CSV table of C-alpha atoms in Angstrom, one decimal:
chain,number,residue,atom,x,y,z
A,1,UNK,CA,-32.0,-13.2,49.8
A,2,UNK,CA,-29.7,-15.6,48.0
A,3,UNK,CA,-26.4,-17.4,48.4
A,4,UNK,CA,-24.0,-19.0,46.8
A,5,UNK,CA,-22.2,-22.9,47.2
A,6,UNK,CA,-19.5,-23.9,44.8
A,7,UNK,CA,-17.6,-27.5,45.9
A,8,UNK,CA,-14.9,-29.5,44.0
A,9,UNK,CA,-14.8,-33.1,44.2
A,10,UNK,CA,-12.0,-34.8,44.3
A,11,UNK,CA,-11.7,-35.8,40.6
A,12,UNK,CA,-12.4,-32.1,39.8
A,13,UNK,CA,-15.6,-32.2,39.1
A,14,UNK,CA,-18.3,-29.4,40.7
A,15,UNK,CA,-21.4,-30.3,42.6
A,16,UNK,CA,-23.6,-28.4,44.7
A,17,UNK,CA,-25.1,-28.6,48.0
A,18,UNK,CA,-28.3,-26.7,49.2
A,19,UNK,CA,-28.6,-25.0,52.4
A,20,UNK,CA,-32.0,-23.9,53.9
A,21,UNK,CA,-30.8,-20.4,54.7
A,22,UNK,CA,-33.5,-19.1,56.9
A,23,UNK,CA,-35.9,-21.6,54.7
A,24,UNK,CA,-36.2,-18.8,52.3
A,25,UNK,CA,-34.7,-20.3,49.5
A,26,UNK,CA,-34.9,-23.6,47.8
A,27,UNK,CA,-33.7,-25.3,44.9
A,28,UNK,CA,-36.1,-25.4,41.3
A,29,UNK,CA,-37.7,-28.3,40.5
A,30,UNK,CA,-36.3,-28.7,37.6
A,31,UNK,CA,-32.7,-30.7,38.3
A,32,UNK,CA,-29.8,-29.0,37.1
A,33,UNK,CA,-27.6,-31.0,34.3
A,34,UNK,CA,-26.0,-34.1,35.4
A,35,UNK,CA,-22.7,-33.1,33.3
A,36,UNK,CA,-20.8,-31.3,36.4
A,37,UNK,CA,-17.3,-31.0,34.8
A,38,UNK,CA,-18.9,-28.4,32.6
A,39,UNK,CA,-20.6,-26.5,35.4
A,40,UNK,CA,-18.1,-23.2,37.2
A,41,UNK,CA,-20.7,-22.3,39.9
A,42,UNK,CA,-24.5,-22.8,40.9
A,43,UNK,CA,-26.1,-19.1,42.1
A,44,UNK,CA,-29.4,-20.6,44.6
A,45,UNK,CA,-32.0,-17.9,44.2
A,46,UNK,CA,-35.7,-18.0,45.5
A,47,UNK,CA,-37.7,-20.4,43.7
A,48,UNK,CA,-34.3,-20.3,40.5
A,49,UNK,CA,-31.2,-21.9,40.4
A,50,UNK,CA,-28.9,-20.0,37.5
A,51,UNK,CA,-26.3,-22.7,36.2
A,52,UNK,CA,-23.1,-20.8,34.5
A,53,UNK,CA,-21.1,-23.4,32.4
A,54,UNK,CA,-18.0,-22.9,30.9
A,55,UNK,CA,-19.2,-22.1,27.9
A,56,UNK,CA,-21.4,-19.2,29.6
A,57,UNK,CA,-18.1,-18.1,31.0
A,58,UNK,CA,-16.0,-17.9,27.8
A,59,UNK,CA,-18.8,-15.8,26.2
A,60,UNK,CA,-18.0,-13.3,29.2
A,61,UNK,CA,-14.6,-13.4,29.0
A,62,UNK,CA,-15.0,-12.9,25.1
A,63,UNK,CA,-17.5,-9.8,25.7
A,64,UNK,CA,-14.5,-8.6,28.0
A,65,UNK,CA,-12.1,-8.8,25.4
A,66,UNK,CA,-14.3,-7.6,22.8
A,67,UNK,CA,-14.8,-4.2,24.9
A,68,UNK,CA,-11.1,-4.1,26.0
A,69,UNK,CA,-10.2,-4.4,21.9
A,70,UNK,CA,-12.8,-2.0,21.6
A,71,UNK,CA,-11.1,0.6,23.6
A,72,UNK,CA,-7.2,-0.1,22.8
A,73,UNK,CA,-7.9,0.6,18.9
A,74,UNK,CA,-8.2,4.3,20.1
A,75,UNK,CA,-5.2,4.1,22.5
A,76,UNK,CA,-1.9,5.7,21.4
A,77,UNK,CA,0.3,3.9,23.4
A,78,UNK,CA,-1.4,0.7,21.6
A,79,UNK,CA,-1.0,1.8,18.5
A,80,UNK,CA,2.5,2.7,18.9
A,81,UNK,CA,3.3,-0.7,20.0
A,82,UNK,CA,1.8,-2.0,17.5
A,83,UNK,CA,3.7,-0.3,14.3
A,84,UNK,CA,6.5,0.1,16.0
A,85,UNK,CA,7.1,-3.4,17.1
A,86,UNK,CA,10.3,-5.1,15.3
A,87,UNK,CA,9.5,-9.1,16.3
A,88,UNK,CA,10.3,-11.1,13.6
A,89,UNK,CA,7.5,-13.7,12.6
A,90,UNK,CA,9.1,-15.2,9.5
A,91,UNK,CA,12.1,-13.6,7.8
A,92,UNK,CA,11.9,-15.2,4.4
A,93,UNK,CA,10.3,-11.9,3.3
A,94,UNK,CA,11.6,-9.1,5.7
A,95,UNK,CA,13.7,-8.5,2.2
A,96,UNK,CA,10.2,-7.2,0.8
A,97,UNK,CA,9.9,-4.1,3.9
A,98,UNK,CA,13.4,-2.8,2.7
A,99,UNK,CA,12.5,-2.4,-0.9
A,100,UNK,CA,9.3,-0.9,-0.1
A,101,UNK,CA,11.3,2.2,1.7
A,102,UNK,CA,14.1,2.6,-0.2
A,103,UNK,CA,11.5,3.2,-3.1
A,104,UNK,CA,9.8,5.9,-1.3
A,105,UNK,CA,12.8,7.0,-0.3
A,106,UNK,CA,13.7,7.5,-3.9
A,107,UNK,CA,9.8,8.9,-4.7
A,108,UNK,CA,10.8,11.6,-2.1
A,109,UNK,CA,13.9,12.5,-3.9
A,110,UNK,CA,12.4,12.9,-7.1
A,111,UNK,CA,9.6,14.8,-5.7
A,112,UNK,CA,12.4,16.7,-4.1
A,113,UNK,CA,13.4,17.9,-7.2
A,114,UNK,CA,10.3,18.1,-9.3
A,115,UNK,CA,8.4,20.3,-7.1
A,116,UNK,CA,11.2,22.7,-7.2
A,117,UNK,CA,10.7,23.4,-10.9
A,118,UNK,CA,6.8,22.9,-10.6
A,119,UNK,CA,6.5,25.4,-8.5
A,120,UNK,CA,8.7,28.0,-10.3
A,121,UNK,CA,10.6,28.7,-7.1
A,122,UNK,CA,14.4,28.4,-8.0
A,123,UNK,CA,16.1,30.3,-11.0
A,124,UNK,CA,19.3,29.3,-10.2
A,125,UNK,CA,20.9,28.4,-13.6
A,126,UNK,CA,24.1,26.3,-11.1
A,127,UNK,CA,21.6,23.9,-9.9
A,128,UNK,CA,20.1,23.8,-13.3
A,129,UNK,CA,23.8,23.1,-14.7
A,130,UNK,CA,23.7,20.2,-11.7
A,131,UNK,CA,20.1,19.0,-12.8
A,132,UNK,CA,22.0,17.8,-15.9
A,133,UNK,CA,25.1,15.6,-14.7
A,134,UNK,CA,24.9,11.5,-14.2
A,135,UNK,CA,23.5,11.8,-10.9
A,136,UNK,CA,20.4,13.6,-11.8
A,137,UNK,CA,19.5,10.6,-13.8
A,138,UNK,CA,18.6,8.7,-11.2
A,139,UNK,CA,16.6,11.3,-9.6
A,140,UNK,CA,14.5,12.1,-12.3
A,141,UNK,CA,13.3,8.6,-13.3
A,142,UNK,CA,12.2,7.8,-9.4
A,143,UNK,CA,8.6,7.0,-11.0
A,144,UNK,CA,9.9,3.4,-12.1
A,145,UNK,CA,9.9,3.3,-7.6
A,146,UNK,CA,5.5,3.5,-8.1
A,147,UNK,CA,6.3,0.2,-10.3
A,148,UNK,CA,7.7,-1.6,-7.4
A,149,UNK,CA,4.8,-0.6,-5.2
A,150,UNK,CA,2.7,-2.2,-7.9
A,151,UNK,CA,5.1,-5.4,-8.1
A,152,UNK,CA,4.6,-6.2,-4.0
A,153,UNK,CA,1.3,-4.8,-4.0
A,154,UNK,CA,0.9,-7.8,-6.7
A,155,UNK,CA,3.0,-10.3,-4.7
A,156,UNK,CA,1.8,-9.7,-1.3
A,157,UNK,CA,-2.3,-9.8,-2.5
A,158,UNK,CA,-1.3,-13.0,-4.0
A,159,UNK,CA,0.1,-15.0,-1.4
A,160,UNK,CA,-1.7,-14.6,1.3
A,161,UNK,CA,-4.7,-15.2,-1.0
A,162,UNK,CA,-3.8,-18.5,-2.1
A,163,UNK,CA,-3.0,-19.4,1.1
A,164,UNK,CA,-6.1,-18.5,2.9
A,165,UNK,CA,-8.1,-19.9,0.1
A,166,UNK,CA,-6.1,-23.2,0.7
A,167,UNK,CA,-7.3,-23.0,4.5
A,168,UNK,CA,-10.7,-22.4,3.4
A,169,UNK,CA,-11.4,-25.2,0.8
A,170,UNK,CA,-11.3,-22.8,-1.7
A,171,UNK,CA,-14.1,-20.5,0.3
A,172,UNK,CA,-13.3,-16.7,1.4
A,173,UNK,CA,-15.7,-13.8,1.9
A,174,UNK,CA,-15.4,-11.7,-0.7
A,175,UNK,CA,-17.5,-9.3,0.8
A,176,UNK,CA,-15.0,-8.8,3.4
A,177,UNK,CA,-12.1,-9.2,1.0
A,178,UNK,CA,-13.3,-5.8,-0.8
A,179,UNK,CA,-14.1,-4.0,2.8
A,180,UNK,CA,-11.0,-4.4,4.4
A,181,UNK,CA,-9.3,-3.0,1.9
A,182,UNK,CA,-11.4,0.1,1.8
A,183,UNK,CA,-11.5,0.3,5.2
A,184,UNK,CA,-7.6,0.1,5.5
A,185,UNK,CA,-7.2,3.2,3.3
A,186,UNK,CA,-10.1,5.5,2.8
A,187,UNK,CA,-9.9,6.7,6.0
A,188,UNK,CA,-6.2,8.3,6.2
A,189,UNK,CA,-6.9,9.0,2.7
A,190,UNK,CA,-10.0,11.3,2.7
A,191,UNK,CA,-8.8,12.9,5.8
A,192,UNK,CA,-5.6,13.9,4.3
A,193,UNK,CA,-7.6,15.1,1.0
A,194,UNK,CA,-9.6,17.5,3.7
A,195,UNK,CA,-6.9,19.0,5.0
A,196,UNK,CA,-5.2,19.9,1.4
A,197,UNK,CA,-8.5,21.2,0.4
A,198,UNK,CA,-9.3,23.1,3.1
A,199,UNK,CA,-6.5,23.8,5.2
A,200,UNK,CA,-3.3,24.3,3.1
A,201,UNK,CA,-4.4,27.8,2.4
A,202,UNK,CA,-4.5,28.6,6.1
A,203,UNK,CA,-0.8,27.3,6.8
A,204,UNK,CA,0.9,30.1,5.9
A,205,UNK,CA,2.0,33.0,2.9
A,206,UNK,CA,4.5,33.4,0.6
A,207,UNK,CA,5.2,34.9,-2.9
A,208,UNK,CA,3.7,31.7,-4.6
A,209,UNK,CA,1.3,30.3,-1.5
A,210,UNK,CA,-1.9,31.8,-2.1
A,211,UNK,CA,-1.6,31.4,-5.7
A,212,UNK,CA,-0.6,27.9,-5.8
A,213,UNK,CA,-2.8,26.8,-2.5
A,214,UNK,CA,-6.0,28.8,-4.6
A,215,UNK,CA,-5.6,26.9,-7.7
A,216,UNK,CA,-4.0,23.4,-7.2
A,217,UNK,CA,-5.6,23.0,-3.5
A,218,UNK,CA,-8.8,24.6,-3.5
A,219,UNK,CA,-10.1,25.1,-7.2
A,220,UNK,CA,-9.4,21.7,-8.6
A,221,UNK,CA,-10.5,19.6,-5.2
A,222,UNK,CA,-13.8,21.0,-5.2
A,223,UNK,CA,-16.0,20.2,-7.7
A,224,UNK,CA,-13.6,16.6,-7.6
A,225,UNK,CA,-13.1,15.4,-4.3
A,226,UNK,CA,-15.6,12.7,-4.9
A,227,UNK,CA,-13.4,10.9,-7.5
A,228,UNK,CA,-10.9,10.4,-4.9
A,229,UNK,CA,-13.6,8.7,-2.9
A,230,UNK,CA,-14.3,6.5,-5.5
A,231,UNK,CA,-11.3,5.7,-7.0
A,232,UNK,CA,-11.5,6.9,-10.4
A,233,UNK,CA,-9.4,10.2,-10.5
A,234,UNK,CA,-6.8,8.5,-12.6
A,235,UNK,CA,-9.4,8.2,-15.4
A,236,UNK,CA,-11.8,11.2,-15.1
A,237,UNK,CA,-11.7,14.0,-15.6
A,238,UNK,CA,-10.0,13.0,-19.3
A,239,UNK,CA,-7.3,14.5,-20.7
A,240,UNK,CA,-5.6,16.1,-17.6
A,241,UNK,CA,-6.9,13.5,-14.6
A,242,UNK,CA,-3.0,13.4,-13.5
A,243,UNK,CA,-2.8,17.4,-13.0
A,244,UNK,CA,-6.0,17.4,-11.0
A,245,UNK,CA,-6.8,17.4,-7.5
A,246,UNK,CA,-4.3,15.6,-5.7
A,247,UNK,CA,-2.5,14.7,-8.5
A,248,UNK,CA,-0.4,12.8,-6.8
A,249,UNK,CA,-2.7,9.9,-5.8
A,250,UNK,CA,-3.4,8.1,-9.3
A,251,UNK,CA,-1.7,5.7,-7.6
A,252,UNK,CA,-3.9,4.7,-5.5
A,253,UNK,CA,-6.6,4.8,-7.5
A,254,UNK,CA,-4.5,2.5,-10.2
A,255,UNK,CA,-4.2,-0.1,-7.5
A,256,UNK,CA,-7.7,-0.4,-6.0
A,257,UNK,CA,-8.9,-0.6,-10.0
A,258,UNK,CA,-6.2,-4.1,-9.8
A,259,UNK,CA,-7.4,-5.2,-6.7
A,260,UNK,CA,-10.8,-5.2,-7.7
A,261,UNK,CA,-9.9,-7.0,-10.6
A,262,UNK,CA,-7.7,-9.4,-8.8
A,263,UNK,CA,-10.1,-12.3,-7.8
A,264,UNK,CA,-10.7,-13.0,-11.6
A,265,UNK,CA,-7.2,-14.0,-11.5
A,266,UNK,CA,-5.9,-15.1,-8.2
A,267,UNK,CA,-9.2,-17.6,-8.0
A,268,UNK,CA,-8.9,-19.1,-11.5
A,269,UNK,CA,-4.7,-19.4,-10.3
A,270,UNK,CA,-6.2,-21.4,-7.1
A,271,UNK,CA,-8.5,-23.8,-9.2
A,272,UNK,CA,-7.7,-23.8,-12.3
A,273,UNK,CA,-4.0,-22.2,-12.9
A,274,UNK,CA,-4.3,-22.9,-17.0
A,275,UNK,CA,-7.1,-20.4,-17.1
A,276,UNK,CA,-4.9,-17.9,-14.5
A,277,UNK,CA,-2.4,-17.6,-16.5
A,278,UNK,CA,-4.3,-17.3,-19.1
A,279,UNK,CA,-5.6,-14.5,-18.0
A,280,UNK,CA,-2.9,-13.0,-17.3
A,281,UNK,CA,-1.4,-13.6,-20.3
A,282,UNK,CA,-4.4,-11.8,-22.0
A,283,UNK,CA,-3.8,-8.5,-20.2
A,284,UNK,CA,0.0,-8.7,-20.4
A,285,UNK,CA,-0.8,-8.6,-24.2
A,286,UNK,CA,-3.8,-5.7,-23.7
A,287,UNK,CA,-1.7,-3.2,-22.4
A,288,UNK,CA,0.8,-3.8,-24.5
A,289,UNK,CA,-0.8,-3.4,-27.3
A,290,UNK,CA,-2.6,-0.7,-26.1
A,291,UNK,CA,0.1,0.7,-24.8
A,292,UNK,CA,2.1,0.7,-28.7
A,293,UNK,CA,-1.2,2.3,-30.2
A,294,UNK,CA,-1.4,5.4,-28.3
A,295,UNK,CA,2.3,6.1,-28.5
A,296,UNK,CA,2.4,5.9,-31.9
A,297,UNK,CA,-1.6,7.7,-32.7
A,298,UNK,CA,-0.1,10.5,-30.1
A,299,UNK,CA,3.1,10.5,-31.1
A,300,UNK,CA,4.3,10.4,-27.4
A,301,UNK,CA,7.9,9.8,-27.3
A,302,UNK,CA,10.2,9.9,-23.9
A,303,UNK,CA,10.2,12.2,-21.0
A,304,UNK,CA,6.2,13.2,-21.3
A,305,UNK,CA,6.9,15.2,-24.5
A,306,UNK,CA,4.5,14.7,-27.3
A,307,UNK,CA,6.7,15.5,-30.6
A,308,UNK,CA,6.2,12.9,-33.5
A,309,UNK,CA,2.7,14.3,-34.7
A,310,UNK,CA,1.0,17.4,-33.9
A,311,UNK,CA,-1.9,16.0,-32.3
A,312,UNK,CA,-0.9,16.9,-29.2
A,313,UNK,CA,0.4,19.8,-30.2
A,314,UNK,CA,-1.5,22.4,-26.8
A,315,UNK,CA,-0.7,19.5,-24.4
A,316,UNK,CA,2.7,20.3,-22.7
A,317,UNK,CA,2.4,16.8,-20.8
A,318,UNK,CA,0.4,14.1,-23.0
A,319,UNK,CA,1.7,10.6,-21.5
A,320,UNK,CA,0.6,11.7,-18.1
A,321,UNK,CA,-2.8,12.6,-19.8
A,322,UNK,CA,-2.9,9.1,-22.1
A,323,UNK,CA,-0.7,6.7,-20.4
A,324,UNK,CA,1.3,7.5,-17.2
A,325,UNK,CA,-1.4,7.0,-15.0
A,326,UNK,CA,-3.6,5.0,-16.4
A,327,UNK,CA,-4.7,1.2,-15.7
A,328,UNK,CA,-4.1,0.0,-19.1
A,329,UNK,CA,-0.1,1.0,-19.4
A,330,UNK,CA,0.7,0.4,-15.3
A,331,UNK,CA,-0.8,-3.2,-14.9
A,332,UNK,CA,2.3,-5.2,-16.5
A,333,UNK,CA,4.5,-4.7,-13.1
A,334,UNK,CA,1.3,-5.5,-11.0
A,335,UNK,CA,0.9,-8.8,-13.0
A,336,UNK,CA,4.4,-9.5,-12.5
A,337,UNK,CA,4.0,-9.2,-8.7
A,338,UNK,CA,0.6,-11.6,-9.1
A,339,UNK,CA,3.1,-14.3,-11.0
A,340,UNK,CA,5.8,-13.9,-8.2
A,341,UNK,CA,3.3,-14.4,-5.4
A,342,UNK,CA,1.5,-17.5,-7.3
A,343,UNK,CA,5.1,-19.1,-7.3
A,344,UNK,CA,5.8,-18.6,-3.5
A,345,UNK,CA,3.1,-20.3,-2.8
A,346,UNK,CA,3.4,-23.4,-5.2
A,347,UNK,CA,6.9,-23.5,-3.3
A,348,UNK,CA,5.6,-23.6,-0.2
A,349,UNK,CA,8.7,-22.5,1.9
A,350,UNK,CA,10.7,-24.8,-0.7
A,351,UNK,CA,14.1,-23.0,-1.8
A,352,UNK,CA,15.1,-23.1,-5.1
A,353,UNK,CA,18.6,-24.6,-5.6
A,354,UNK,CA,20.9,-22.7,-8.0
A,355,UNK,CA,24.9,-22.6,-8.4
A,356,UNK,CA,26.6,-19.4,-7.0
A,357,UNK,CA,27.8,-18.6,-11.1
A,358,UNK,CA,23.8,-18.0,-12.2
A,359,UNK,CA,23.2,-16.4,-9.1
A,360,UNK,CA,25.9,-13.7,-10.1
A,361,UNK,CA,24.7,-14.1,-13.6
A,362,UNK,CA,21.2,-13.0,-12.8
A,363,UNK,CA,22.7,-10.6,-10.9
A,364,UNK,CA,24.6,-8.8,-13.7
A,365,UNK,CA,21.5,-8.9,-15.8
A,366,UNK,CA,19.1,-7.3,-13.2
A,367,UNK,CA,21.1,-4.3,-12.7
A,368,UNK,CA,22.5,-3.8,-15.9
A,369,UNK,CA,18.6,-3.7,-17.4
A,370,UNK,CA,18.1,-1.6,-14.6
A,371,UNK,CA,20.6,0.8,-15.2
A,372,UNK,CA,20.0,0.8,-18.7
A,373,UNK,CA,15.9,1.3,-18.1
A,374,UNK,CA,16.9,4.2,-15.7
A,375,UNK,CA,19.3,5.9,-18.1
A,376,UNK,CA,18.3,5.5,-21.6
A,377,UNK,CA,15.1,7.4,-21.6
A,378,UNK,CA,16.7,10.3,-19.2
A,379,UNK,CA,19.5,10.5,-22.3
A,380,UNK,CA,17.4,10.5,-25.5
A,381,UNK,CA,16.5,13.7,-27.0
A,382,UNK,CA,13.7,14.5,-29.6
A,383,UNK,CA,16.1,13.1,-32.4
A,384,UNK,CA,15.3,9.9,-31.1
A,385,UNK,CA,13.6,7.6,-33.7
A,386,UNK,CA,10.2,7.0,-32.7
A,387,UNK,CA,10.0,3.1,-32.5
A,388,UNK,CA,12.9,3.5,-30.4
A,389,UNK,CA,10.4,5.4,-28.0
A,390,UNK,CA,7.4,3.2,-28.6
A,391,UNK,CA,9.7,0.3,-27.3
A,392,UNK,CA,11.2,1.6,-24.1
A,393,UNK,CA,7.8,3.7,-23.0
A,394,UNK,CA,6.1,0.1,-23.3
A,395,UNK,CA,8.5,-2.3,-22.0
A,396,UNK,CA,10.3,-0.4,-20.0
A,397,UNK,CA,8.6,-0.8,-16.6
A,398,UNK,CA,8.3,-4.4,-17.8
A,399,UNK,CA,12.1,-4.9,-17.5
A,400,UNK,CA,12.7,-2.5,-14.3
A,401,UNK,CA,10.0,-4.7,-12.8
A,402,UNK,CA,11.7,-7.7,-13.7
A,403,UNK,CA,15.3,-6.5,-12.4
A,404,UNK,CA,13.0,-5.9,-9.0
A,405,UNK,CA,11.6,-9.6,-9.3
A,406,UNK,CA,14.8,-11.3,-9.6
A,407,UNK,CA,16.5,-9.2,-6.5
A,408,UNK,CA,13.2,-10.5,-4.7
A,409,UNK,CA,14.0,-13.9,-5.8
A,410,UNK,CA,17.8,-14.1,-4.6
A,411,UNK,CA,17.1,-13.0,-1.4
A,412,UNK,CA,13.7,-15.1,-0.7
A,413,UNK,CA,15.6,-18.3,-1.8
A,414,UNK,CA,18.9,-16.9,0.2
A,415,UNK,CA,21.2,-16.0,-2.2
A,416,UNK,CA,21.0,-12.3,-1.5
A,417,UNK,CA,24.0,-12.0,0.8
A,418,UNK,CA,24.8,-8.8,2.1
A,419,UNK,CA,22.3,-7.3,-0.5
A,420,UNK,CA,19.3,-9.2,1.5
A,421,UNK,CA,21.0,-8.0,4.9
A,422,UNK,CA,20.5,-4.9,4.5
A,423,UNK,CA,17.0,-5.2,2.5
A,424,UNK,CA,16.3,-7.8,5.6
A,425,UNK,CA,17.3,-4.8,8.4
A,426,UNK,CA,14.5,-4.9,10.8
A,427,UNK,CA,14.7,-0.8,11.3
A,428,UNK,CA,12.8,-1.3,7.5
A,429,UNK,CA,9.8,-3.1,9.3
A,430,UNK,CA,8.2,0.0,11.2
A,431,UNK,CA,9.0,2.5,8.5
A,432,UNK,CA,7.4,0.4,5.6
A,433,UNK,CA,4.1,0.3,7.8
A,434,UNK,CA,4.6,4.1,7.8
A,435,UNK,CA,5.0,4.3,4.1
A,436,UNK,CA,1.4,4.5,2.9
A,437,UNK,CA,1.0,7.7,5.1
A,438,UNK,CA,4.2,9.0,4.2
A,439,UNK,CA,3.3,8.9,0.3
A,440,UNK,CA,0.3,10.9,0.7
A,441,UNK,CA,1.7,13.6,2.8
A,442,UNK,CA,5.0,14.4,1.2
A,443,UNK,CA,4.2,16.0,-1.8
A,444,UNK,CA,1.7,18.5,0.8
A,445,UNK,CA,4.6,19.0,2.5
A,446,UNK,CA,7.4,19.8,-0.2
A,447,UNK,CA,4.7,22.3,-1.6
A,448,UNK,CA,3.4,23.9,1.8
A,449,UNK,CA,7.8,24.2,2.5
A,450,UNK,CA,8.4,25.8,-1.2
A,451,UNK,CA,5.6,27.9,-1.9
A,452,UNK,CA,6.1,29.6,1.6
A,453,UNK,CA,9.1,30.5,1.4
A,454,UNK,CA,10.2,34.3,0.8
A,455,UNK,CA,13.4,34.4,-1.1
A,456,UNK,CA,14.5,32.1,-3.9
A,457,UNK,CA,16.3,28.7,-3.3
A,458,UNK,CA,20.0,28.9,-4.3
A,459,UNK,CA,21.1,25.0,-4.6
A,460,UNK,CA,24.1,22.8,-4.8
A,461,UNK,CA,24.5,18.8,-4.1
A,462,UNK,CA,25.2,19.7,-0.1
A,463,UNK,CA,22.2,21.8,-0.2
A,464,UNK,CA,20.1,19.5,-2.2
A,465,UNK,CA,21.0,16.7,-0.4
A,466,UNK,CA,20.1,18.3,2.9
A,467,UNK,CA,16.9,19.6,1.6
A,468,UNK,CA,15.9,15.8,1.0
A,469,UNK,CA,17.3,14.3,4.0
A,470,UNK,CA,14.6,16.8,5.5
A,471,UNK,CA,12.0,15.9,3.3
A,472,UNK,CA,12.3,12.1,4.6
A,473,UNK,CA,12.6,13.0,7.9
A,474,UNK,CA,9.2,15.2,8.3
A,475,UNK,CA,7.6,13.3,6.0
A,476,UNK,CA,7.7,10.3,7.8
A,477,UNK,CA,7.2,12.2,11.3
A,478,UNK,CA,3.6,13.1,10.2
A,479,UNK,CA,2.9,10.1,8.4
A,480,UNK,CA,3.4,8.7,12.4
A,481,UNK,CA,1.4,11.1,13.6
A,482,UNK,CA,-1.6,10.5,10.8
A,483,UNK,CA,-0.7,6.6,12.1
A,484,UNK,CA,-1.7,7.4,15.7
A,485,UNK,CA,-4.6,10.0,14.6
A,486,UNK,CA,-6.7,7.9,12.1
A,487,UNK,CA,-4.5,5.1,10.6
A,488,UNK,CA,-3.9,3.1,13.8
A,489,UNK,CA,-7.7,3.4,15.2
A,490,UNK,CA,-9.3,2.2,12.5
A,491,UNK,CA,-7.1,-1.0,11.2
A,492,UNK,CA,-7.1,-2.0,14.9
A,493,UNK,CA,-11.2,-1.1,15.4
A,494,UNK,CA,-11.9,-3.3,12.3
A,495,UNK,CA,-9.5,-6.1,14.2
A,496,UNK,CA,-12.0,-5.6,17.4
A,497,UNK,CA,-15.1,-5.8,15.4
A,498,UNK,CA,-14.5,-8.7,12.7
A,499,UNK,CA,-11.8,-10.3,14.6
A,500,UNK,CA,-10.8,-14.1,12.8
A,501,UNK,CA,-13.1,-12.9,9.8
A,502,UNK,CA,-10.9,-10.1,9.1
A,503,UNK,CA,-10.1,-10.0,5.1
A,504,UNK,CA,-12.6,-12.8,4.7
A,505,UNK,CA,-10.7,-14.9,6.9
A,506,UNK,CA,-13.2,-16.7,9.2
A,507,UNK,CA,-11.8,-20.0,11.2
A,508,UNK,CA,-14.5,-22.6,11.1
A,509,UNK,CA,-13.0,-24.2,14.1
A,510,UNK,CA,-13.8,-21.7,16.8
């Protein structure tokens, strides 16, 4: 038999009085604590007195909250609200969402054209003639959009990590730092790889579907799928890695490799900034030097064609095998992002004052540089001198990224005007969260549609515009489904399990 008695004094403190219910219950001989301000209630049982303090109640609430978060992690409604939320906590870096999404649109645009040629379903000369126009230059140079991704990745990682280092007095749980990254992208990545490898052949039939699916999905992925789990699919098999299983995911391998070495750059920037800058300079020089050497040795020129010597006579795309997907060639945009993130951290929200004419000059230089980089590579021919090709291949991505960095700088500092308003449009926020899944899914969807067609495609620019818009819409629609099924639940599960320790940031005051 038990009863519960709880009284409140005038000063808000709790006290307990025992009654003698039928003489069966009594207080334990051990007196309860005198700090009644922390006592929520007293439970009197036979021979025992249970004191429940505010600390005990907080622990119970925390346990219930954990269970609640655990169940919510798999809730479609919860994850939909989470990913579609357009609430703005800081307008300073909103322009990054627009840059990310527009770059993704550019990549989808390029793949929409490239896969038509790659799957050999379009023999329409009219479309090929249209493909030689000025507009086609912007379409065919879409790989520069990936350099924008590298820049944004380095910027955000550096800025956020430096802030957490400052908050933790130079300490971060580096194990959780790496775990968060792996857990953030791997489940969605592996699920889509499994679908591509095992189900693509079952999605339909067409003149090229069975042949393409067996060659590109099943035969290549069966022996190579583990390379993606280790994020080394851009390095092995060599040469030919980019033409292997799930070939477009070379970007994820590079980004993960850059992430792995990032603490060896970011931490010196935090502790000894000169050592951090020296490390970045050495990496820049190593990248430029290796690219120049490989271009000269293998005779690599523009547009992934090797025509300056016969060392790669049997390789139709030597640029892909020896440079395009390799970290020693692709790291400069990431390093520029690291430097930009470090600058933002040091500014601590302050703005740099520049005159209107300096801002205008910066925009003109950035726009001119980006346009030159995009169209020079497209307009050249095999007759171009090798030295010009080597300079372009070595420095073009760095110059393009510097142009993007200026746009970012001007917008963040408040000088972006209409461009900043457009890039900071709230609609880019949820689309930006879907970009990772959209990048993974869109080539598979494009290939599936093309290989299951029963007739050739005869495209005008109007037809191609519809084709591109359809690819964007369906890519993001499928990305949203995968976010609800995989990315959202795994991310929410990590939040529930690790809480404030996520990314290694543990609040010691809690």
